[in-house]
Short mmCIF file of C-alpha atoms in Angstrom, two decimals:
data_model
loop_
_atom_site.label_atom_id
_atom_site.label_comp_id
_atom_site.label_asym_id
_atom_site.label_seq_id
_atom_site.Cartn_x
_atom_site.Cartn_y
_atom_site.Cartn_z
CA UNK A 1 -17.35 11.26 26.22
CA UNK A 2 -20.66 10.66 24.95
CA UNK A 3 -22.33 10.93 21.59
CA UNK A 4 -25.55 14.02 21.99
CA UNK A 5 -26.94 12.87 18.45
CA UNK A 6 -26.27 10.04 16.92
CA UNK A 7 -25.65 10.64 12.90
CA UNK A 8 -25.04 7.78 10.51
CA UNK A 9 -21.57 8.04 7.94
CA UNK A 10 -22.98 8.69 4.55
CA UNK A 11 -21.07 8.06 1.22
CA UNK A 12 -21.05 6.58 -2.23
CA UNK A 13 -18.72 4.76 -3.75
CA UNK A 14 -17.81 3.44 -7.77
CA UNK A 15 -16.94 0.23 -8.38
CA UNK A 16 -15.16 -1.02 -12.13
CA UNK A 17 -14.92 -4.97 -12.32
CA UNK A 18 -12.65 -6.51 -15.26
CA UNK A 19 -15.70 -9.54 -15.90
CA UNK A 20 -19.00 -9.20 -15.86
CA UNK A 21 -19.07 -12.08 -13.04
CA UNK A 22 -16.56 -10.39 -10.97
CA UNK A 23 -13.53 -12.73 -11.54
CA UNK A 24 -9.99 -10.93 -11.55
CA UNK A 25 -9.44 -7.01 -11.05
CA UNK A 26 -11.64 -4.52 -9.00
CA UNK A 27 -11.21 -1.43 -8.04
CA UNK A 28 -13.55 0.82 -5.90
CA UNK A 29 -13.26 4.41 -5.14
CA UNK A 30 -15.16 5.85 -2.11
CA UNK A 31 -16.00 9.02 -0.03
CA UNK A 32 -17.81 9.04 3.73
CA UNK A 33 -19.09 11.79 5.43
CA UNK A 34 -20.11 12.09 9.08
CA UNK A 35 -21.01 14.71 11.74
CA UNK A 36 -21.56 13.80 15.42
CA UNK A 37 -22.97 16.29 18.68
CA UNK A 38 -20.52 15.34 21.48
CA UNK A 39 -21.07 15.68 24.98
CA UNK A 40 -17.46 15.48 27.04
CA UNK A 41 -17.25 15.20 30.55
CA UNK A 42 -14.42 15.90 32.68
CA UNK A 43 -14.08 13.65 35.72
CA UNK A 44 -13.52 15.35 39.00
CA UNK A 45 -9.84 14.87 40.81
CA UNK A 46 -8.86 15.94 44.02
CA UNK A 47 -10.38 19.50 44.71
CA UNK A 48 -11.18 20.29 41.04
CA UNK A 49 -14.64 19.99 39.94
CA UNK A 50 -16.70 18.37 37.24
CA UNK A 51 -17.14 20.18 33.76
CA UNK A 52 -19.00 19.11 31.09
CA UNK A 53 -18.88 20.84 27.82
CA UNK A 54 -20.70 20.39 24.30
CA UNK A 55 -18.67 20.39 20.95
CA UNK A 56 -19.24 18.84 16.87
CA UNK A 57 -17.03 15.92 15.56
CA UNK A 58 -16.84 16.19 11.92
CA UNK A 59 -15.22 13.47 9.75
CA UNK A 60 -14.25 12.80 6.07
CA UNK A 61 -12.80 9.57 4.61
CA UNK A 62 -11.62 8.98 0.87
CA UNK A 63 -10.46 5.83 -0.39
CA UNK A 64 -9.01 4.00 -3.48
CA UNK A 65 -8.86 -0.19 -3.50
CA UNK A 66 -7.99 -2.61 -6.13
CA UNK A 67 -8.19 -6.21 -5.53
CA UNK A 68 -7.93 -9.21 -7.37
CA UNK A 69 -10.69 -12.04 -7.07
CA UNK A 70 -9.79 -16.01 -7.30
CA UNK A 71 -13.37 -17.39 -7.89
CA UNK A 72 -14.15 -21.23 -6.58
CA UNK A 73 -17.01 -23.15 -6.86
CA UNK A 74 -18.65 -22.61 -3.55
CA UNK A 75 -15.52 -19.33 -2.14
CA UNK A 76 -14.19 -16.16 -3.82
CA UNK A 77 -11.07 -15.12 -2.26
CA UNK A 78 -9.81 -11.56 -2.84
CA UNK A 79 -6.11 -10.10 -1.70
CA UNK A 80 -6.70 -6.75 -1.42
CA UNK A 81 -4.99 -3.16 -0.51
CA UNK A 82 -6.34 0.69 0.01
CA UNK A 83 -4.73 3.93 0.06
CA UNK A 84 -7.20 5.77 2.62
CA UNK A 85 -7.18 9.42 3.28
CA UNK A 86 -9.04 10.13 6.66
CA UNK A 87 -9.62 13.75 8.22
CA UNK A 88 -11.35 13.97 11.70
CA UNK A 89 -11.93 17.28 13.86
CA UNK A 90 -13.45 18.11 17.16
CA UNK A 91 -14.39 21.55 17.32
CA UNK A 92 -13.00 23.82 19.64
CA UNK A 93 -15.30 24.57 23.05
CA UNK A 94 -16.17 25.89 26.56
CA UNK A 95 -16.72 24.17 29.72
CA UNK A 96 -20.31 25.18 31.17
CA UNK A 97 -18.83 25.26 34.96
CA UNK A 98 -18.11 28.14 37.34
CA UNK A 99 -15.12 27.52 36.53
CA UNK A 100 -15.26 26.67 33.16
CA UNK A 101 -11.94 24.95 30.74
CA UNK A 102 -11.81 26.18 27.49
CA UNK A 103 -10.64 23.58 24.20
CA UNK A 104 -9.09 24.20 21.31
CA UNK A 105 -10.18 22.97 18.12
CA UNK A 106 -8.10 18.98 17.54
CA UNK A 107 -7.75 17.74 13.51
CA UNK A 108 -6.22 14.33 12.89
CA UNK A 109 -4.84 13.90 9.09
CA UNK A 110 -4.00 10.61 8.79
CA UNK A 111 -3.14 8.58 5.31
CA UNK A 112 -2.91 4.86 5.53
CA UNK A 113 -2.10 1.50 3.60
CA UNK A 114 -4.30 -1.25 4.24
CA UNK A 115 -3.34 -5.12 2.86
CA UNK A 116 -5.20 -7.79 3.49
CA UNK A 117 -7.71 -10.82 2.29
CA UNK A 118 -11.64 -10.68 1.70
CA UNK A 119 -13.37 -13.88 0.96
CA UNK A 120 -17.30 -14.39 0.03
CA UNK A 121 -19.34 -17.66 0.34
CA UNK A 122 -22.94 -18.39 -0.70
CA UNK A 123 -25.11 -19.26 1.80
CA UNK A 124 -28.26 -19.20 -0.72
CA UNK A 125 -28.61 -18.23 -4.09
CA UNK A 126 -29.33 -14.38 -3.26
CA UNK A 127 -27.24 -14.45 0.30
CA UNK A 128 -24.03 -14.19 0.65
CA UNK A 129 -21.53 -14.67 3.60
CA UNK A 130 -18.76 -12.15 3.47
CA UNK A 131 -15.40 -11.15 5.80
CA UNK A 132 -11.92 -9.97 5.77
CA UNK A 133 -8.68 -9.49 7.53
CA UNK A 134 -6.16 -6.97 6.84
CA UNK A 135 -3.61 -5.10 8.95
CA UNK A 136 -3.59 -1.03 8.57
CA UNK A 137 -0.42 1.16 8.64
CA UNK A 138 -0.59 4.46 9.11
CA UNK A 139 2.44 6.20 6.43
CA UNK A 140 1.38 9.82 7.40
CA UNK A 141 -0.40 11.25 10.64
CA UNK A 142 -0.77 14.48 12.14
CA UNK A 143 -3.28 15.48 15.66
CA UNK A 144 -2.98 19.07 16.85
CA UNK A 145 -1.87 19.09 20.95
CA UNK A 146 -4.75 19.60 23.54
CA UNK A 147 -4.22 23.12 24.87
CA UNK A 148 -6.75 23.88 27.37
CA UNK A 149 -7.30 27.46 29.14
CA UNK A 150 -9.04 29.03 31.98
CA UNK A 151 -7.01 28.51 35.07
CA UNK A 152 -3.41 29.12 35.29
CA UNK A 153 -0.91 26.41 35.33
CA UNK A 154 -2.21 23.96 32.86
CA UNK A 155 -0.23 22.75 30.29
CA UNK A 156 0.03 21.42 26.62
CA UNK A 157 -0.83 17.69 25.97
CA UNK A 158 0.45 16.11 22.92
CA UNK A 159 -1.60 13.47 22.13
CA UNK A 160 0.97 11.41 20.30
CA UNK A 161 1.63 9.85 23.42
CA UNK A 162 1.16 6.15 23.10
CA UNK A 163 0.44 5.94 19.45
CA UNK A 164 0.54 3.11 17.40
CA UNK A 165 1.12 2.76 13.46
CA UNK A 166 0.33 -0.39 12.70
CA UNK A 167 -3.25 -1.84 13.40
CA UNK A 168 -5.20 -5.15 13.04
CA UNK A 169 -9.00 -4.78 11.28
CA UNK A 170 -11.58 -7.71 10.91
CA UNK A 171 -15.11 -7.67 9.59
CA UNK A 172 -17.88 -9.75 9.12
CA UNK A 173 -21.53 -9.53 7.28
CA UNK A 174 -23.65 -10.87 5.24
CA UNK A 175 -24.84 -9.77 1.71
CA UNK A 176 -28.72 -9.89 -0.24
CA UNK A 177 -28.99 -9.95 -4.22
CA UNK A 178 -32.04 -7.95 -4.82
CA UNK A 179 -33.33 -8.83 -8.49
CA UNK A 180 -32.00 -5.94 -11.35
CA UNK A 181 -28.08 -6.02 -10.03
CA UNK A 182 -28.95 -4.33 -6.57
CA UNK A 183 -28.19 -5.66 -3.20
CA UNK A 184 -28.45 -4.70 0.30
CA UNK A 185 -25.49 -5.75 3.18
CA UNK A 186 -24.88 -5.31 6.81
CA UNK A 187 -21.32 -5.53 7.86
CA UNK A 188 -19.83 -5.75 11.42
CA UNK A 189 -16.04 -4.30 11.89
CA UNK A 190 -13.88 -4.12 14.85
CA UNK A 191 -10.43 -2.86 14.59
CA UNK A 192 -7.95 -1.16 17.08
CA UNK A 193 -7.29 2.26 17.18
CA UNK A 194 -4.09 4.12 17.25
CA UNK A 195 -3.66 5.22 21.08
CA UNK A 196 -4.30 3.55 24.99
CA UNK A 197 -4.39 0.16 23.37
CA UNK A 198 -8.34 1.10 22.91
CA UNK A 199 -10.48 -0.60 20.20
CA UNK A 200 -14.15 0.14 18.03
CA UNK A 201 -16.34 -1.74 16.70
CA UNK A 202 -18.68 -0.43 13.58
CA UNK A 203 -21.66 -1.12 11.99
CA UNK A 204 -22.06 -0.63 8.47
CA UNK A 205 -25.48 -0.70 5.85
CA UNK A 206 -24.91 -0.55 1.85
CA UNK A 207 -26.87 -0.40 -0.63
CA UNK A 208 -25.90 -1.16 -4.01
CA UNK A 209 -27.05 -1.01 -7.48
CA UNK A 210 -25.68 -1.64 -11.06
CA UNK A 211 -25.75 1.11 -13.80
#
């Protein structure tokens, strides 16, 4: 599978801190959006042939953290947990072949629990040095099964095969204070994913400002 067009996730989120220095509770509450052209190729085995077919990936993600921030001269350290709804779907789609496999549209629901530790240290006086590591469990998750069609004796695959619950996540990225309570960061996440013991890694830009 390949990505056609590549699309950034775009989002906002609101943030409420207890102190105006950002000691003790937070909470954040977010929404992403994000819409990808796929390209899927199917490998050729034995006598079958190649097919390559063209399809949309769109994706939604809402989530709700709170976290509580232990503030040190020189390190902020921040337990942490989110309840994250994510909703992902590939569109259905048709082989173009001479003998082409048709796709039926796949949705994933999934809701999840994430628990884990953030911690921020100042490089400069407008730079920060930020990361985390938590551990993600999925308590609800639903993928329609892969029914493809066009030739006679194929059958139903249910991708549940191989899935895992429970999930490791780590990130790491660096923050810059912009004067007037805005700020600009690049973070770098890699996590594993829930099936074939496969992994990502994501890239992530915010900006933030202070109303």
């Amino acid at each position: 599978m390949t990505v056609d067009k590549q699309h950034p996730m775009v989002g906002g989120s609101l943030v409420w801190n207890q102190k105006d220095n950002h000691s003790g509770y937070a909470m954040k509450l977010s929404h992403a959006f994000q819409q990808q052209n796929l390209v899927l190729t199917r490998p050729k085995v034995g006598i079958s042939m190649k097919g390559t077919g063209n399809t949309q990936m769109t994706a939604y993600d809402t989530a709700a953290e709170i976290k509580y921030n232990y503030q040190g001269n020189t390190l902020t350290i921040s337990p942490y947990g989110v309840l994250r709804y994510s909703n992902k779907t590939i569109d259905s789609f048709t082989e173009t072949t001479a003998i082409p496999l048709t796709y039926n549209e796949i949705s994933a629901k999934t809701v999840a629990l994430i628990a884990g530790i953030k911690f921020i240290k100042p490089l400069t006086t407008s730079i920060n040095l930020n990361g985390a590591l938590a551990v993600n469990h999925n308590i609800h998750h639903t993928i329609d099964n892969l029914t493809p069609s066009g030739i006679s004796g194929l059958q139903t695959i249910d991708l549940e095969d191989d899935y895992t619950a429970t999930l490791p996540i780590a990130s790491l990225g660096l923050e810059y204070s912009i004067s007037g309570g805005h700020s600009i960061a690049t973070t770098v996440q890699h996590q594993a994913l829930s099936y074939q013991s496969m992994s990502e890694t994501n890239i992530y830009v915010q900006y933030a400002f202070a109303l």
